[in-house]
Amino acid sequence: MSSLRPWRHIERRKSRQIMVGNVAVGGDAPVTVQTMTNTPTSDAAATIAQIRRCEEAGVDIIRVSCPDKASTAALAEIVQAAKVPIVADIHFHYQRALEAADAGAACLRINPGNIGSADRVAEVVAAARANGCAIRIGVNAGSLEKDLLEKYGEPCPEALVESALDHIRILEDHGFDNYKVAVKASDLFLAVAAYHQLAEIVDCPLHLGITEAGGLIGGTVKSSIGMGSLLWAGIGDTIRVSLSAEPEEEVRVGYELLKALGIRNRGVRVVSCPSCARQGFDVIRTVQALEERLQHIRTPMSLSVLGCVVNGPGEARETDIGITGGGNGKHMVYLSGVTDHHVQDAGMIDHIVRLVEAKAAELEAQAIPQAAE
């Protein structure tokens, strides 16, 4: 069937599907959103509290670092409390991987070539298999193997891909195929090129990320350019936006990125103008307040907030709820693209929040019979 809007169509790369706990990654599964805790994992209470905030933001999978035995000792309690699968981040010590698998981790982030002898690799693979753990191979431009740096002279796409293939080969030599791969770099050009190369030669799910991307604004921009271009090309099965910000912010940015591409929708998509002298109300502060107060809405829907009648009516026709600024503090409200009523400045934000909540409830009620069919 041909699309009415072919310019919006994204043909997703065909990958095989793996399971991370009860979450499918790859194949025709939705692109999932991940983040990583920054509390000491050994402090189970603090880590669980942070996980809960990420769950409220909609996270699908959460990674926790396990640098020492105290961290893996706390992992069982963390896994038990979490509502989403937990990935244990392991770097060099194979014993931590064994402990994390036994503690209930749904996935191990580990590069099998970095953990020592063939016997140790065999132990980790056996533990993963016995506990139903997936493995994420995590290649990073900042920690490439010495021989590859000597071979290529610097981190480059070919070096990242060769490292990934080396680690993949180790797992496949052990008959283990429940894995996904990332080839991350802080240089978005390098990362994008490496992912494109890898996507052509493997069929495993790909975990996207621009590593060490920066703070909330700069990191969001870099991640959006890098991961956005890959997702637009159909590459990527799960994403993590790496920001020097709280992990729940990574989750929100991840969803906004997927929403902008029409890949996955969750919550309210806000269409708003940058505001100008024509605005009939303070658009910037209104949008800030609405975004804050509507974070609890999970039902996909759209809201337009436009300051004047130049573009307001046109945008409102395309959204579930719209408000357009008018004169003398009197503004037009649109429902399902049709002019419906006016609202005054006083209580306008409360009014829009109530309308959004009512619309979300209506959409959820409509979805229930469809889900039962």
Coordinates of C-alpha atoms in Angstrom, one line a residue:
M1 CA 0.0 0.0 0.0
S2 CA 1.4 3.4 -1.0
S3 CA 1.6 6.1 1.7
L4 CA -0.3 9.3 1.4
R5 CA 2.8 11.0 2.7
P6 CA 5.8 9.1 1.3
W7 CA 8.3 11.7 2.5
R8 CA 7.6 10.6 6.0
H9 CA 8.3 6.9 5.4
I10 CA 11.2 5.3 7.1
E11 CA 12.2 1.8 5.9
R12 CA 13.7 0.1 8.9
R13 CA 16.7 -2.1 8.6
K14 CA 15.8 -5.7 9.1
S15 CA 17.5 -7.2 12.2
R16 CA 16.9 -10.3 14.1
Q17 CA 15.2 -9.9 17.4
I18 CA 16.6 -10.6 20.9
M19 CA 15.0 -10.4 24.3
V20 CA 16.3 -8.1 27.1
G21 CA 14.3 -9.5 30.0
N22 CA 10.7 -9.1 28.8
V23 CA 11.5 -6.4 26.3
A24 CA 12.0 -7.3 22.7
V25 CA 14.8 -5.5 20.9
G26 CA 15.2 -5.6 17.1
G27 CA 13.0 -7.2 14.4
D28 CA 9.7 -5.4 14.3
A29 CA 9.7 -4.4 18.0
P30 CA 9.4 -0.7 18.8
V31 CA 12.7 1.2 19.1
T32 CA 13.3 1.2 22.9
V33 CA 14.6 4.0 25.0
Q34 CA 17.4 3.4 27.6
T35 CA 19.3 5.4 30.2
M36 CA 21.9 4.7 32.9
T37 CA 21.8 5.4 36.6
N38 CA 24.5 7.6 38.1
T39 CA 24.0 6.8 41.8
P40 CA 26.5 4.4 43.4
T41 CA 25.0 1.0 42.6
S42 CA 26.0 -0.3 46.0
D43 CA 23.4 2.2 47.4
A44 CA 20.4 0.2 46.4
A45 CA 17.8 2.6 47.9
A46 CA 19.2 5.6 46.0
T47 CA 19.5 3.6 42.8
I48 CA 16.0 2.3 43.0
A49 CA 14.7 5.8 43.6
Q50 CA 16.4 7.0 40.5
I51 CA 15.1 4.0 38.5
R52 CA 11.6 4.9 39.7
R53 CA 11.9 8.4 38.3
C54 CA 13.1 7.0 35.0
E55 CA 10.2 4.6 34.9
E56 CA 7.8 7.4 35.4
A57 CA 9.5 9.2 32.4
G58 CA 8.8 6.1 30.3
V59 CA 12.2 4.3 30.2
D60 CA 12.2 0.8 28.6
I61 CA 15.5 -0.5 29.8
I62 CA 18.0 0.8 32.5
R63 CA 21.7 0.2 32.8
V64 CA 23.6 0.2 36.1
S65 CA 27.3 0.2 36.5
C66 CA 28.8 -2.7 38.4
P67 CA 32.5 -1.8 39.0
D68 CA 32.9 -3.8 42.3
K69 CA 31.5 -6.6 44.4
A70 CA 29.4 -4.2 46.5
S71 CA 27.6 -3.2 43.4
T72 CA 26.7 -6.7 42.2
A73 CA 25.8 -7.6 45.8
A74 CA 23.1 -4.8 45.7
L75 CA 22.0 -5.8 42.2
A76 CA 19.5 -8.5 43.2
E77 CA 17.5 -6.0 45.3
I78 CA 17.6 -3.5 42.5
V79 CA 16.4 -6.0 39.9
Q80 CA 13.6 -7.1 42.1
A81 CA 12.4 -3.6 42.7
A82 CA 12.7 -2.4 39.1
K83 CA 9.7 -2.6 36.7
V84 CA 12.0 -2.6 33.6
P85 CA 14.9 -4.9 32.6
I86 CA 18.3 -4.0 34.2
V87 CA 21.5 -4.1 32.2
A88 CA 24.7 -4.6 34.2
D89 CA 27.6 -2.6 32.9
I90 CA 30.8 -4.6 33.2
H91 CA 34.2 -3.6 31.9
F92 CA 37.1 -5.8 32.7
H93 CA 36.4 -8.1 35.7
Y94 CA 34.7 -11.2 34.5
Q95 CA 33.7 -12.2 38.0
R96 CA 31.4 -9.1 38.2
A97 CA 29.7 -10.5 35.1
L98 CA 29.1 -13.9 36.7
E99 CA 27.7 -12.2 39.8
A100 CA 25.4 -9.9 37.8
A101 CA 24.0 -12.7 35.8
D102 CA 23.2 -14.7 38.9
A103 CA 21.7 -11.6 40.5
G104 CA 19.1 -11.4 37.7
A105 CA 20.5 -8.9 35.3
A106 CA 18.6 -9.1 32.0
C107 CA 21.7 -8.1 30.0
L108 CA 25.4 -7.8 30.4
R109 CA 27.2 -4.9 28.8
I110 CA 30.6 -6.5 28.3
N111 CA 33.2 -6.8 25.6
P112 CA 34.2 -10.4 25.6
G113 CA 37.7 -9.7 24.2
N114 CA 38.5 -7.5 27.2
I115 CA 37.9 -9.9 30.1
G116 CA 40.9 -12.2 29.8
S117 CA 41.4 -15.9 28.9
A118 CA 39.2 -18.0 26.7
D119 CA 38.2 -19.9 29.9
R120 CA 36.9 -16.7 31.5
V121 CA 34.9 -15.8 28.3
A122 CA 33.4 -19.3 28.3
E123 CA 32.3 -18.9 32.0
V124 CA 30.6 -15.6 31.2
V125 CA 28.8 -16.9 28.2
A126 CA 27.7 -20.0 30.1
A127 CA 26.4 -17.8 33.0
A128 CA 24.6 -15.5 30.5
R129 CA 23.0 -18.6 28.8
A130 CA 22.0 -20.2 32.1
N131 CA 20.4 -17.0 33.4
G132 CA 18.7 -16.0 30.2
C133 CA 20.9 -12.9 29.9
A134 CA 21.5 -11.0 26.7
I135 CA 24.9 -9.4 26.0
R136 CA 25.6 -6.0 24.7
I137 CA 28.9 -5.5 22.9
G138 CA 29.8 -1.9 23.6
V139 CA 32.6 -0.6 21.3
N140 CA 33.7 2.9 22.1
A141 CA 36.2 5.1 20.2
G142 CA 37.7 6.2 23.5
S143 CA 38.7 2.7 24.5
L144 CA 39.6 0.9 21.3
E145 CA 42.1 -2.0 21.6
K146 CA 45.7 -1.1 21.3
D147 CA 46.4 -3.3 18.2
L148 CA 43.6 -1.6 16.3
L149 CA 44.9 1.9 17.2
E150 CA 48.3 0.8 15.9
K151 CA 46.8 -0.7 12.8
Y152 CA 44.6 2.3 11.8
G153 CA 46.6 5.1 13.5
E154 CA 43.5 6.7 15.1
P155 CA 39.9 5.8 15.9
C156 CA 38.0 5.5 12.6
P157 CA 34.9 3.8 11.4
E158 CA 36.8 0.8 10.1
A159 CA 38.5 0.4 13.5
L160 CA 35.2 0.5 15.4
V161 CA 33.6 -2.0 13.1
E162 CA 36.6 -4.4 13.2
S163 CA 36.5 -4.3 17.0
A164 CA 32.8 -5.1 17.0
L165 CA 33.3 -8.0 14.6
D166 CA 36.1 -9.4 16.8
H167 CA 33.9 -9.4 19.8
I168 CA 31.0 -10.8 17.9
R169 CA 33.2 -13.7 16.6
I170 CA 34.1 -14.6 20.2
L171 CA 30.4 -14.9 21.2
E172 CA 29.5 -16.8 18.0
D173 CA 32.4 -19.2 18.5
H174 CA 30.6 -20.1 21.8
G175 CA 27.3 -20.6 20.0
F176 CA 25.8 -17.4 21.6
D177 CA 23.7 -15.2 19.5
N178 CA 21.5 -13.3 22.0
Y179 CA 23.5 -10.1 21.6
K180 CA 23.3 -6.5 20.4
V181 CA 26.1 -4.1 19.4
A182 CA 27.0 -0.5 19.8
V183 CA 29.8 1.4 18.1
K184 CA 29.8 4.7 19.9
A185 CA 32.0 7.8 19.6
S186 CA 31.8 11.4 20.9
D187 CA 32.5 12.5 17.3
L188 CA 29.1 12.1 15.7
F189 CA 30.5 11.8 12.2
L190 CA 32.6 8.9 13.3
A191 CA 29.8 7.2 15.1
V192 CA 27.3 7.6 12.2
A193 CA 29.8 6.3 9.7
A194 CA 30.6 3.3 11.9
Y195 CA 27.0 2.4 12.4
H196 CA 26.3 2.6 8.7
Q197 CA 29.2 0.3 8.0
L198 CA 28.2 -2.2 10.7
A199 CA 24.6 -2.2 9.7
E200 CA 25.6 -3.5 6.2
I201 CA 27.4 -6.6 7.5
V202 CA 25.6 -7.8 10.6
D203 CA 22.0 -8.7 11.3
C204 CA 22.0 -8.3 15.1
P205 CA 20.1 -5.4 16.8
L206 CA 22.0 -2.1 17.0
H207 CA 22.2 0.0 20.2
L208 CA 22.6 3.7 19.1
G209 CA 24.4 6.4 21.0
I210 CA 26.7 9.4 20.6
T211 CA 28.8 8.9 23.7
E212 CA 29.9 11.8 26.0
A213 CA 27.6 14.0 24.0
G214 CA 27.7 16.9 26.5
G215 CA 25.2 18.8 28.6
L216 CA 21.4 18.9 28.3
I217 CA 21.3 21.4 25.4
G218 CA 24.6 20.6 23.5
G219 CA 24.3 16.9 24.1
T220 CA 20.7 16.9 22.9
V221 CA 21.7 18.6 19.7
K222 CA 24.6 16.3 19.0
S223 CA 22.6 13.2 19.8
S224 CA 19.7 14.4 17.7
I225 CA 21.9 15.0 14.6
G226 CA 23.8 11.7 15.0
M227 CA 21.0 9.3 16.1
G228 CA 18.4 11.2 14.2
S229 CA 20.2 10.7 10.9
L230 CA 20.7 7.0 11.6
L231 CA 17.1 6.4 12.7
W232 CA 15.9 8.3 9.6
A233 CA 17.9 5.9 7.6
G234 CA 16.2 3.0 9.3
I235 CA 19.2 2.1 11.5
G236 CA 18.8 1.5 15.2
D237 CA 16.8 -0.8 17.5
T238 CA 17.4 0.8 20.9
I239 CA 18.8 4.2 21.9
R240 CA 20.5 5.9 24.8
V241 CA 20.9 9.7 24.8
S242 CA 24.1 10.3 26.8
L243 CA 23.9 13.6 28.6
S244 CA 25.6 15.3 31.5
A245 CA 22.1 15.5 33.0
E246 CA 19.8 13.5 35.2
P247 CA 18.9 10.1 33.6
E248 CA 15.2 10.9 33.4
E249 CA 16.1 13.9 31.1
E250 CA 17.9 11.4 28.8
V251 CA 14.6 9.4 28.7
R252 CA 12.6 12.5 27.8
V253 CA 15.0 13.6 25.1
G254 CA 15.0 10.0 23.7
Y255 CA 11.2 10.0 23.4
E256 CA 11.2 13.5 21.8
L257 CA 13.7 12.3 19.3
L258 CA 11.6 9.3 18.4
K259 CA 8.4 11.4 18.3
A260 CA 9.9 13.9 16.0
L261 CA 10.7 11.1 13.5
G262 CA 7.3 9.5 13.9
I263 CA 8.9 6.3 15.0
R264 CA 7.3 6.1 18.4
N265 CA 4.8 8.2 20.2
R266 CA 4.4 8.6 24.0
G267 CA 2.7 11.5 25.7
V268 CA 1.9 15.0 24.4
R269 CA 3.6 16.2 21.3
V270 CA 3.7 20.0 21.6
V271 CA 3.7 22.2 18.5
S272 CA 4.5 25.8 19.6
C273 CA 5.8 29.0 18.0
P274 CA 8.9 30.8 19.2
S275 CA 6.7 33.8 19.9
C276 CA 7.0 37.4 18.7
A277 CA 5.4 40.8 19.3
R278 CA 2.1 39.5 17.8
Q279 CA 1.6 37.0 20.6
G280 CA -1.6 37.3 22.6
F281 CA -0.1 35.5 25.6
D282 CA 3.3 34.6 27.0
V283 CA 3.9 31.6 24.8
I284 CA 7.3 30.6 26.2
R285 CA 6.2 30.6 29.8
T286 CA 2.9 28.9 28.8
V287 CA 4.7 26.1 27.0
Q288 CA 7.2 25.6 29.8
A289 CA 4.3 25.3 32.3
L290 CA 2.3 22.9 30.1
E291 CA 5.3 20.6 29.4
E292 CA 5.9 20.4 33.1
R293 CA 2.3 19.7 34.1
L294 CA 1.7 17.2 31.3
Q295 CA 4.6 14.9 31.9
H296 CA 2.2 12.4 33.5
I297 CA 0.3 11.9 30.2
R298 CA 1.4 8.8 28.4
T299 CA -1.3 8.6 25.8
P300 CA 0.0 9.8 22.4
M301 CA -1.7 13.1 21.4
S302 CA -0.9 16.5 20.0
L303 CA -1.2 20.0 21.4
S304 CA -0.6 23.3 19.5
V305 CA 0.2 26.5 21.4
L306 CA 0.5 29.4 19.0
G307 CA 0.7 33.1 20.0
C308 CA -1.4 34.6 17.2
V309 CA -3.7 33.9 14.3
V310 CA -1.0 34.0 11.6
N311 CA -0.2 30.2 11.9
G312 CA -2.3 29.3 14.8
P313 CA -5.5 28.1 13.1
G314 CA -3.5 26.1 10.5
E315 CA -1.5 24.3 13.1
A316 CA -4.6 23.7 15.3
R317 CA -6.3 21.9 12.4
E318 CA -3.5 19.3 12.6
T319 CA -3.6 18.7 16.4
D320 CA -5.9 17.2 18.9
I321 CA -6.1 20.3 21.0
G322 CA -5.0 23.8 20.1
I323 CA -4.9 27.3 21.5
T324 CA -4.3 30.5 19.5
G325 CA -3.7 33.9 21.0
G326 CA -6.3 36.6 20.5
G327 CA -6.8 40.2 21.5
N328 CA -7.7 41.5 25.0
G329 CA -6.7 38.3 26.7
K330 CA -9.3 36.2 24.9
H331 CA -7.9 33.2 23.1
M332 CA -9.5 30.6 20.8
V333 CA -9.4 26.9 21.7
Y334 CA -9.6 24.2 19.1
L335 CA -10.7 20.6 19.7
S336 CA -9.9 18.0 17.0
G337 CA -9.0 20.8 14.6
V338 CA -12.3 22.7 14.9
T339 CA -12.8 26.0 16.7
D340 CA -14.7 25.3 19.9
H341 CA -14.7 28.0 22.5
H342 CA -12.7 30.9 23.9
V343 CA -10.7 31.1 27.1
Q344 CA -9.4 34.1 29.1
D345 CA -5.8 34.5 30.4
A346 CA -6.8 33.8 33.9
G347 CA -6.9 30.0 34.4
M348 CA -5.9 29.3 30.8
I349 CA -3.1 26.8 31.7
D350 CA -5.4 24.9 34.1
H351 CA -8.1 24.8 31.4
I352 CA -5.7 23.3 28.8
V353 CA -4.4 20.8 31.3
R354 CA -8.0 19.6 32.0
L355 CA -8.7 19.4 28.2
V356 CA -5.6 17.3 27.6
E357 CA -6.4 15.0 30.5
A358 CA -10.0 14.5 29.3
K359 CA -8.7 13.8 25.7
A360 CA -6.2 11.3 27.0
A361 CA -8.9 9.5 28.9
E362 CA -11.1 9.5 25.8
L363 CA -8.3 8.1 23.6
E364 CA -7.5 5.4 26.2
A365 CA -11.2 4.4 26.4
Q366 CA -11.3 4.1 22.6
A367 CA -8.1 1.9 22.6
I368 CA -9.5 -0.7 25.1
P369 CA -12.0 -2.4 22.8
Q370 CA -9.4 -2.5 20.0
A371 CA -6.9 -4.1 22.3
A372 CA -9.5 -6.8 23.3
E373 CA -10.3 -7.7 19.6

